[in-house]
Structures are given as structure tokens and as C-alpha cells.
Short mmCIF file of C-alpha atoms in Angstrom, two decimals:
data_model
loop_
_atom_site.label_atom_id
_atom_site.label_comp_id
_atom_site.label_asym_id
_atom_site.label_seq_id
_atom_site.Cartn_x
_atom_site.Cartn_y
_atom_site.Cartn_z
CA MET P 192 -2.30 78.66 52.26
CA ARG P 193 1.47 78.34 52.40
CA ARG P 194 3.24 80.98 50.34
CA PRO P 195 5.44 79.68 47.48
CA HIS P 196 8.58 81.25 48.93
CA ALA P 197 8.06 79.57 52.32
CA SER P 198 9.70 76.28 51.23
CA VAL P 199 12.51 78.11 49.43
CA GLY P 200 13.52 80.58 52.12
CA TRP P 201 16.35 83.06 51.94
CA PRO P 202 18.97 80.40 51.05
CA GLY P 203 16.97 79.54 47.96
CA PHE P 204 16.63 83.16 46.94
CA LEU P 205 20.37 83.64 47.42
CA GLY P 206 21.02 80.63 45.20
CA LEU P 207 18.70 81.95 42.51
CA ALA P 208 20.33 85.37 42.76
CA LEU P 209 23.76 83.75 42.34
CA LEU P 210 22.72 81.88 39.20
CA ALA P 211 21.00 84.97 37.80
CA ALA P 212 24.16 87.00 38.42
CA TRP P 213 26.26 84.36 36.64
CA VAL P 214 23.96 84.40 33.61
CA SER P 215 23.96 88.21 33.61
CA TRP P 216 27.74 88.36 33.77
CA SER P 217 28.08 85.95 30.85
CA VAL P 218 25.62 88.00 28.79
CA LEU P 219 27.41 91.25 29.65
CA VAL P 220 30.79 89.81 28.64
CA GLY P 221 29.35 88.72 25.30
CA ILE P 222 27.73 92.11 24.68
CA ARG P 223 30.87 94.02 25.72
CA LEU P 224 32.94 92.09 23.18
CA ASP P 225 30.24 92.46 20.48
CA GLN P 226 29.77 88.70 20.38
CA GLY P 227 26.36 88.33 21.94
CA ILE P 228 25.22 85.07 23.49
CA SER P 229 22.75 82.42 22.33
CA PRO P 230 19.78 81.49 24.54
CA THR P 231 20.91 77.87 24.16
CA SER P 232 24.43 78.63 25.38
CA PRO P 233 25.46 76.54 28.40
CA TYR P 234 26.03 79.80 30.28
CA VAL P 235 22.30 80.49 29.99
CA LEU P 236 20.80 77.03 29.77
CA ALA P 237 22.74 75.18 32.47
CA PRO P 238 21.67 77.43 35.40
CA VAL P 239 18.03 77.28 34.29
CA VAL P 240 18.15 73.50 33.94
CA LEU P 241 19.85 73.17 37.33
CA VAL P 242 17.05 75.10 39.04
CA ALA P 243 14.47 72.96 37.23
CA GLY P 244 16.28 69.83 38.38
CA VAL P 245 16.28 70.96 42.01
CA GLY P 246 12.55 71.56 41.82
CA ALA P 247 11.96 68.18 40.19
CA GLY P 248 14.05 66.48 42.87
CA GLN P 249 11.90 68.01 45.59
CA VAL P 250 8.86 66.47 43.91
CA LEU P 251 10.53 63.09 43.42
CA GLU P 252 11.38 62.88 47.12
CA ARG P 253 7.66 62.59 47.88
CA TYR P 254 7.59 59.36 45.87
CA ALA P 255 10.88 58.02 47.22
CA ALA P 256 9.30 54.73 48.33
CA ASP P 257 7.03 54.40 45.29
CA ARG P 258 7.69 51.28 43.25
CA ARG P 259 6.92 53.17 40.05
CA LEU P 260 9.86 55.46 40.69
CA HIS P 261 12.08 52.47 41.38
CA LEU P 262 11.06 50.90 38.08
CA ALA P 263 11.71 54.20 36.31
CA LEU P 264 15.25 54.25 37.72
CA ALA P 265 15.79 50.67 36.56
CA PHE P 266 14.47 51.66 33.12
CA ALA P 267 16.88 54.61 33.03
CA GLY P 268 19.77 52.31 33.89
CA GLY P 269 18.70 49.93 31.13
CA VAL P 270 18.51 52.74 28.58
CA LEU P 271 22.02 53.87 29.50
CA VAL P 272 23.37 50.34 29.04
CA LEU P 273 21.52 49.68 25.78
CA GLY P 274 22.57 53.08 24.45
CA VAL P 275 26.19 51.96 24.61
CA LEU P 276 25.61 48.45 23.32
CA LEU P 277 23.38 49.35 20.38
CA THR P 278 25.32 52.30 18.94
CA THR P 279 28.77 52.63 17.46
CA GLU P 280 31.53 55.15 18.06
CA PRO P 281 31.88 58.04 18.36
CA GLY P 282 28.33 59.15 19.23
CA LYS P 283 27.28 56.74 21.94
CA ARG P 284 23.64 57.09 22.94
CA PRO P 285 21.64 58.44 24.65
CA LEU P 286 23.60 61.73 24.82
CA GLY P 287 25.95 61.23 21.89
CA TYR P 288 29.10 61.47 24.00
CA ALA P 289 30.49 58.64 26.11
CA ASN P 290 31.75 60.76 29.00
CA ALA P 291 28.43 62.60 29.26
CA ASN P 292 26.65 59.24 29.32
CA ALA P 293 28.92 58.19 32.17
CA ALA P 294 28.30 61.43 34.08
CA LEU P 295 24.53 60.93 33.70
CA ALA P 296 24.86 57.34 34.93
CA VAL P 297 26.78 58.53 38.01
CA GLN P 298 23.88 60.80 38.93
CA VAL P 299 21.43 57.92 38.40
CA VAL P 300 23.56 55.92 40.86
CA ALA P 301 23.04 58.74 43.37
CA LEU P 302 19.27 58.75 42.79
CA CYS P 303 19.23 55.00 43.43
CA GLY P 304 21.18 55.56 46.63
CA LEU P 305 18.66 58.15 47.83
CA ALA P 306 15.77 55.81 47.04
CA LEU P 307 17.49 52.97 48.91
CA LEU P 308 17.71 55.21 51.95
CA ALA P 309 13.96 55.76 51.74
CA THR P 310 12.94 52.10 51.46
CA GLY P 311 11.88 50.65 54.76
CA ARG P 312 11.91 54.01 56.48
CA GLY P 313 8.15 54.16 56.58
CA GLN P 314 6.29 56.19 59.14
CA PRO P 315 7.58 56.47 62.69
CA GLY P 316 6.21 53.77 64.91
CA GLN P 317 4.98 51.63 62.00
CA ARG P 318 8.01 49.53 61.14
CA GLY P 319 6.99 46.83 63.55
CA GLU P 320 3.51 46.66 61.97
CA ARG P 321 4.61 45.88 58.43
CA GLY P 322 4.34 42.15 58.82
CA GLU P 323 5.73 39.45 56.57
CA CYS P 324 4.10 40.84 53.40
CA GLY P 325 5.50 44.29 54.12
CA GLU P 326 8.99 42.88 54.62
CA ARG P 327 8.78 40.97 51.35
CA GLY P 328 7.66 44.12 49.58
CA GLU P 329 10.55 46.03 51.08
CA ARG P 330 13.01 43.40 49.91
CA GLY P 331 11.50 43.59 46.43
CA GLU P 332 11.88 47.37 46.38
CA ARG P 333 15.50 47.11 47.41
CA ARG P 334 16.19 44.45 44.77
CA THR P 335 14.74 46.68 42.06
CA LEU P 336 16.87 49.60 43.20
CA MET P 337 20.00 47.49 43.44
CA VAL P 338 19.41 46.33 39.87
CA ALA P 339 18.96 49.96 38.78
CA LEU P 340 22.14 50.99 40.58
CA GLY P 341 24.06 48.08 39.10
CA LEU P 342 22.90 48.93 35.57
CA ALA P 343 24.04 52.53 36.02
CA VAL P 344 27.48 51.39 37.19
CA VAL P 345 27.71 49.01 34.22
CA ALA P 346 26.81 51.92 31.93
CA VAL P 347 29.73 53.93 33.31
CA ALA P 348 32.08 51.02 32.67
CA LEU P 349 30.74 50.32 29.17
CA ASN P 350 31.26 53.94 28.16
CA ARG P 351 34.94 53.44 29.05
CA SER P 352 35.09 56.74 30.86
CA ALA P 353 38.15 56.71 33.10
CA ALA P 354 37.09 59.91 34.87
CA GLY P 355 33.56 58.58 35.20
CA LEU P 356 34.80 55.43 36.91
CA ALA P 357 37.15 57.46 39.09
CA VAL P 358 34.22 59.39 40.58
CA CYS P 359 31.64 56.58 40.41
CA VAL P 360 33.56 54.14 42.59
CA PRO P 361 33.86 56.52 45.57
CA LEU P 362 30.17 57.41 45.23
CA VAL P 363 29.16 53.75 45.36
CA LEU P 364 31.37 53.28 48.42
CA VAL P 365 29.74 56.30 50.08
CA ILE P 366 26.26 54.90 49.39
CA GLY P 367 27.25 51.53 50.82
CA ALA P 368 28.72 53.13 53.92
CA VAL P 369 25.68 55.32 54.48
CA LEU P 370 23.31 52.39 54.08
CA GLY P 371 25.36 50.32 56.50
CA ARG P 372 25.72 52.99 59.15
CA ARG P 373 23.64 56.08 58.65
CA PRO P 374 25.54 59.21 59.65
CA VAL P 375 24.12 61.76 62.06
CA HIS P 376 26.31 64.67 60.91
CA ARG P 377 26.46 66.14 57.42
CA TRP P 378 28.66 69.25 57.49
CA TRP P 379 31.82 67.18 57.24
CA ALA P 380 30.57 66.03 53.81
CA VAL P 381 30.15 69.65 52.71
CA ALA P 382 33.66 70.52 53.90
CA LEU P 383 35.20 67.44 52.31
CA GLY P 384 33.36 68.01 49.02
CA ALA P 385 34.53 71.62 48.90
CA VAL P 386 38.15 70.62 49.58
CA VAL P 387 38.11 67.86 46.94
CA ALA P 388 36.51 70.15 44.34
CA ALA P 389 38.97 72.96 45.04
CA ALA P 390 41.95 70.60 44.94
CA GLY P 391 40.79 69.10 41.64
CA ALA P 392 40.43 72.55 40.08
CA ALA P 393 43.89 73.53 41.31
CA VAL P 394 45.44 70.44 39.71
CA ILE P 395 43.80 71.12 36.35
CA LEU P 396 44.83 74.79 36.45
CA ARG P 397 48.40 73.76 37.19
CA LEU P 398 48.45 71.24 34.34
CA GLY P 399 47.04 73.77 31.88
CA GLN P 400 49.63 76.41 32.80
CA GLY P 401 52.66 74.17 32.49
CA PRO P 402 54.80 73.88 29.33
CA GLY P 403 53.62 70.30 29.08
CA PHE P 404 52.04 67.51 31.07
CA PRO P 405 54.31 65.81 33.61
CA PRO P 406 54.81 62.05 33.11
CA TRP P 407 52.16 61.08 35.66
CA ALA P 408 49.54 63.24 33.91
CA ARG P 409 50.38 61.81 30.49
CA GLY P 410 49.55 58.40 31.89
CA ILE P 411 46.07 59.65 32.80
CA PHE P 412 45.12 62.26 30.18
CA ASP P 413 45.53 62.10 26.43
CA THR P 414 47.60 64.46 24.29
CA VAL P 415 44.45 66.08 22.87
CA ARG P 416 43.55 67.42 26.31
CA GLU P 417 47.10 68.64 26.74
CA GLN P 418 46.69 70.79 23.63
CA LEU P 419 43.14 71.91 24.47
CA TRP P 420 44.04 72.94 28.01
CA SER P 421 47.11 74.81 26.82
CA ASP P 422 45.00 76.68 24.25
CA ALA P 423 42.44 77.54 26.92
CA VAL P 424 45.09 78.96 29.26
CA THR P 425 46.62 80.96 26.39
CA LEU P 426 43.22 82.47 25.60
CA TRP P 427 42.55 83.12 29.29
CA ARG P 428 45.80 85.09 29.64
CA THR P 429 44.64 87.59 27.01
CA ARG P 430 41.81 88.78 29.30
CA PRO P 431 42.35 87.24 32.74
CA LEU P 432 39.55 89.03 34.59
CA THR P 433 36.69 89.13 32.09
CA GLY P 434 37.56 86.46 29.56
CA SER P 435 37.18 86.56 25.78
CA GLY P 436 33.45 85.94 25.62
CA PRO P 437 31.17 82.87 25.68
CA GLY P 438 31.92 80.57 22.76
CA SER P 439 35.24 82.21 21.94
CA PHE P 440 37.36 79.15 22.70
CA GLN P 441 36.49 77.33 19.51
CA ASP P 442 38.05 80.17 17.54
CA ALA P 443 41.24 79.96 19.61
CA THR P 444 42.19 76.32 18.96
CA ALA P 445 43.14 74.55 15.77
CA LEU P 446 41.47 71.41 17.08
CA ALA P 447 38.02 72.99 16.65
CA VAL P 448 37.85 71.54 13.14
CA ASP P 449 36.47 68.47 14.93
CA PRO P 450 33.19 69.26 16.76
CA ASP P 451 34.21 66.87 19.54
CA THR P 452 37.25 69.04 20.34
CA SER P 453 35.66 72.45 19.85
CA SER P 454 35.42 72.82 23.64
CA ALA P 455 38.23 72.82 26.18
CA HIS P 456 37.09 69.55 27.80
CA SER P 457 37.45 71.28 31.16
CA SER P 458 34.75 73.38 32.79
CA VAL P 459 37.14 75.47 34.88
CA LEU P 460 39.52 76.22 31.97
CA GLN P 461 36.80 76.96 29.45
CA ILE P 462 34.85 79.19 31.84
CA GLY P 463 38.08 80.96 32.75
CA ALA P 464 39.05 81.47 29.12
CA GLU P 465 35.62 82.73 28.08
CA THR P 466 34.38 84.64 31.17
CA GLY P 467 37.59 85.15 33.18
CA TRP P 468 38.27 84.88 36.87
CA VAL P 469 34.85 86.36 37.57
CA GLY P 470 33.24 83.42 35.79
CA VAL P 471 35.44 80.96 37.68
CA ALA P 472 34.38 82.61 40.93
CA PHE P 473 30.73 82.09 39.94
CA LEU P 474 31.50 78.42 39.20
CA ALA P 475 33.11 78.03 42.63
CA LEU P 476 30.22 79.74 44.41
CA THR P 477 27.69 77.59 42.55
CA GLY P 478 29.60 74.46 43.51
CA LEU P 479 29.56 75.52 47.16
CA ALA P 480 25.89 76.49 46.96
CA GLY P 481 25.04 73.00 45.67
CA LEU P 482 26.80 71.41 48.63
CA LEU P 483 25.07 73.73 51.09
CA TRP P 484 21.66 73.14 49.53
CA ALA P 485 22.11 69.36 49.76
CA ALA P 486 23.07 69.80 53.43
CA ARG P 487 19.59 71.18 54.15
CA GLY P 488 18.36 67.58 54.19
CA ARG P 489 18.86 64.74 56.62
CA ALA P 490 22.43 63.63 57.13
CA PRO P 491 22.36 60.34 55.12
CA GLU P 492 20.75 61.93 52.06
CA ALA P 493 22.95 65.02 52.36
CA VAL P 494 26.12 62.92 52.36
CA VAL P 495 25.07 61.01 49.22
CA ALA P 496 24.04 64.19 47.40
CA ALA P 497 27.24 66.00 48.38
CA ALA P 498 29.29 63.08 47.04
CA ALA P 499 27.34 63.06 43.76
CA TRP P 500 27.62 66.84 43.30
CA THR P 501 31.36 66.72 44.01
CA ALA P 502 31.69 63.86 41.53
CA LEU P 503 30.09 65.97 38.78
CA LEU P 504 32.28 68.98 39.55
CA VAL P 505 35.51 66.97 39.54
CA HIS P 506 34.52 65.03 36.42
CA SER P 507 33.65 68.28 34.61
CA TYR P 508 37.19 69.58 35.19
CA ALA P 509 38.48 66.97 32.74
CA ASP P 510 35.56 66.78 30.30
CA HIS P 511 32.86 68.91 28.72
CA LEU P 512 29.76 67.86 30.66
CA LEU P 513 27.91 71.00 31.71
CA GLU P 514 26.81 71.54 28.10
CA PHE P 515 24.58 68.47 28.38
CA ALA P 516 21.26 69.50 29.91
CA PRO P 517 20.24 65.98 31.07
CA VAL P 518 23.42 65.71 33.14
CA VAL P 519 22.84 69.05 34.88
CA LEU P 520 19.13 68.31 35.29
CA THR P 521 19.76 64.97 36.99
CA ALA P 522 22.42 66.47 39.24
CA GLY P 523 19.89 69.09 40.29
CA MET P 524 17.38 66.34 41.03
CA VAL P 525 19.84 64.69 43.40
CA ILE P 526 20.41 67.96 45.26
CA GLY P 527 16.70 68.80 45.39
CA TRP P 528 15.76 65.32 46.61
CA ALA P 529 18.30 65.42 49.41
CA ALA P 530 17.30 68.91 50.52
CA ALA P 531 13.59 68.01 50.51
CA THR P 532 14.09 65.39 53.21
CA ARG P 533 14.44 68.27 55.66
CA VAL P 534 10.69 68.90 55.56
CA SER P 535 9.40 65.41 54.82
CA VAL P 536 9.58 64.02 58.36
CA PRO P 537 5.96 63.34 59.44
CA ARG P 538 4.75 65.66 62.11
CA PRO P 539 3.16 64.18 65.25
CA GLN P 540 -0.62 64.22 65.14
CA LYS P 541 -2.43 66.47 67.52
CA SER P 542 -4.58 64.60 69.98
CA SER P 543 -8.06 65.61 71.05
CA THR P 544 -7.51 63.81 74.31
CA SER P 545 -7.17 66.14 77.27
CA PRO P 546 -3.78 66.41 78.96
CA SER P 547 -5.15 64.88 82.12
CA VAL P 548 -6.35 61.78 80.29
CA SER P 549 -3.08 61.51 78.35
CA ALA P 550 -1.10 61.62 81.54
CA GLN P 551 -3.17 58.76 82.95
CA SER P 552 -2.67 56.55 79.87
CA PRO P 553 0.83 55.12 79.94
CA GLY P 554 2.30 53.04 77.13
CA ALA P 555 2.19 53.47 73.37
CA GLY P 556 -1.28 54.97 73.36
CA GLY P 557 -0.38 57.60 75.92
CA GLU P 558 2.80 58.49 74.08
CA ALA P 559 0.94 58.94 70.82
CA ALA P 560 -1.73 61.02 72.49
CA SER P 561 0.83 63.31 74.08
CA GLY P 562 2.35 63.99 70.66
CA ARG P 563 5.60 62.06 71.25
CA VAL P 564 6.98 59.72 68.64
CA VAL P 565 8.75 56.55 69.69
CA SER P 566 11.86 56.01 67.63
CA SER P 567 12.24 52.56 66.15
CA GLY P 568 16.00 52.72 66.12
CA PRO P 569 18.99 54.89 66.84
#
């Protein structure tokens, strides 16, 4: 029997150790400042939910070509659209916050992209045996997934999330490019995702530290974020290394009288203010770990997952998203699905035919008997 840790390996244990260390640091900061920390705090809940999402994604990958999964994605897209249309401001359903709805929809777009990559892949050597019925079925699967993807994009637009659209459009373009010409390399996506995420964090840090937003930023971000980010930086400066404790930001801003503005609306600034540079370092390492875990899979899936993970990171810099468990869970699913493709390639069947007979049987039968798989395409 295969041991449970065999599919995780040392990279998985390092990732779990990283998340455990982040949770432990957050708890220690709270205890040190006599504030404590709630089990439902994002500092505790988000890492646990992320791990659960990665595990769920590894399971989902086994059903990548299953029509039931495709219908479930279409249903999810429909729920996201109806949630906007059937509820009024400010608590748009299903998550009660428009930007979180948009972030969830972006991850659903990524799941649809991964499923589209799986349709028609089939088993090696069998694509030519599908026949007309098989081709019609494949077209039906792709139509269902395209509808699901389209609904998720519409949900982003209906939630009127500027940041959501800003990260959704590149993701859709990446999915289209990968479907059109499947890449053979994936590490460039990891490097690009890391650079984009780091650059985005640097921009937000710079905006929060300034005396005020420059004109170009005021055209993108509202004045409420200007005040929230300034308050977060002010709090961060009081304890730069360790922060002021999880949940302390809402006591440091006058805007906390409104529950919607009781957070900094920026993951990097809030984590910095509440858990210091150490917490920000944990955020950066977790972001990199997500990219590296996605890169364990095949190149096309890894590129899509890296783009989706980067989209969540960048979006979270300008909104409070990591507090919403469904968003983190779905992002973990995308990463887990992509990574699982590394071990899902069917292994060649062992043949009971003797080597001498195999050598004397040229053609497809001989190739199958010798354990070689004929590729159906580049």
C-alpha cells in the first residue's frame, strides 16, 4: 500500500511547515501582546482552508473530464451571477461582498480553464478511436465549460470590481493562449508570477507610505482606501518587526465604525500592521510556495494555476479577500488540481508477451507490447 506521505513528498511537508509556522507566529504575537487570537481569525483559518483546498483540487483532477464536474462549474457560475442580480447593495451574494464575489469568480474561471485542458486529452493512443459520437461528446463538454467560464466572467463584471476585472482579463487571455498552443515549459510562469506579485506589493507599500495618493492612484483607488492604507502604515510603524497583533487594525482607524471598512482592504498592509515584517515574509513565502506547488504539474495546467494564484495575490493587495474562506478554498483547489496532473499521466501497461515476440511484431501492437506509447500529437 502506498504511504500517505508518498504523494506529498518533502515539498508538501515544507509547505505545511511554512503554514504552521505562520499560524504559530500569529498566535505568539497575539499572546505576547495579551490580545490572544480567535480560532476563526483569518491568520488561523486561511492556512487551514488553503491546505484543504489543495487536497480537494487533487481529488477533482481525477474527474477533470467528468461531465458532472463540468455541470457543477456551470452551476457555480450561475450562482455567482444570480447572487449579484437578486440581491441589493451593499451585501451582494453569495459572499456578502462584491470584491470577494469577483475574486471567487476569477478562481472559477481558472477551474474552467483546467477542465478545458482536460477535455479531449483522453488516454494516449485512443484519440483516433473516439469516433463521431466521441467527438460530439467532446464538443458538448467544451460548450458546457465555455458557458461556465463565461458566466464566471460575467459575475466579475456584474460585481463591478475594477481590481477583479484587472486580474480576470489577463487570466482569460492566458487560458486562451494555453488552449491554442500548449506550452512545454512552466518555470517562466513561476518567475513571472513572482515578479508581478512582488511588484504589486511594492506599489501598494509605496502608496501607503506616501503623504497622499499621487494623481494616477486617485484615478484608480478611492479616498477610503487612501485613509485605510495610511492608518495601516501608521500602525505598522509602531512595531515594524512584530506588528501590533492580529485584529488590532480595527482599533487603529476611525473608519472601523463601518464593518466594511474595519479592515485595511490590503492583505500586505494589514498583515504588516498586525504581524510585522515577519508576517509579510510569511505571506511572500506562501505566495512563492503556491507558485512552486502549481509548477509540479504539467506545463499547461501549471501556467493557468500560476496565473490564477498571482491574480488572487495581486487582487488581495487592494481588497480584503483572504478573510473569505470560499475564495481561499477555491484558490487552493486550482493549485492542487494543477499539481495533481504530475502523477495522472497513465503508465504504460506491462506486457506478458516475451521480448522476442515483441521484437518480431512491428506496428502499433508491437509498440504497445514493448511498453512504448505513441504520441498523438506534439
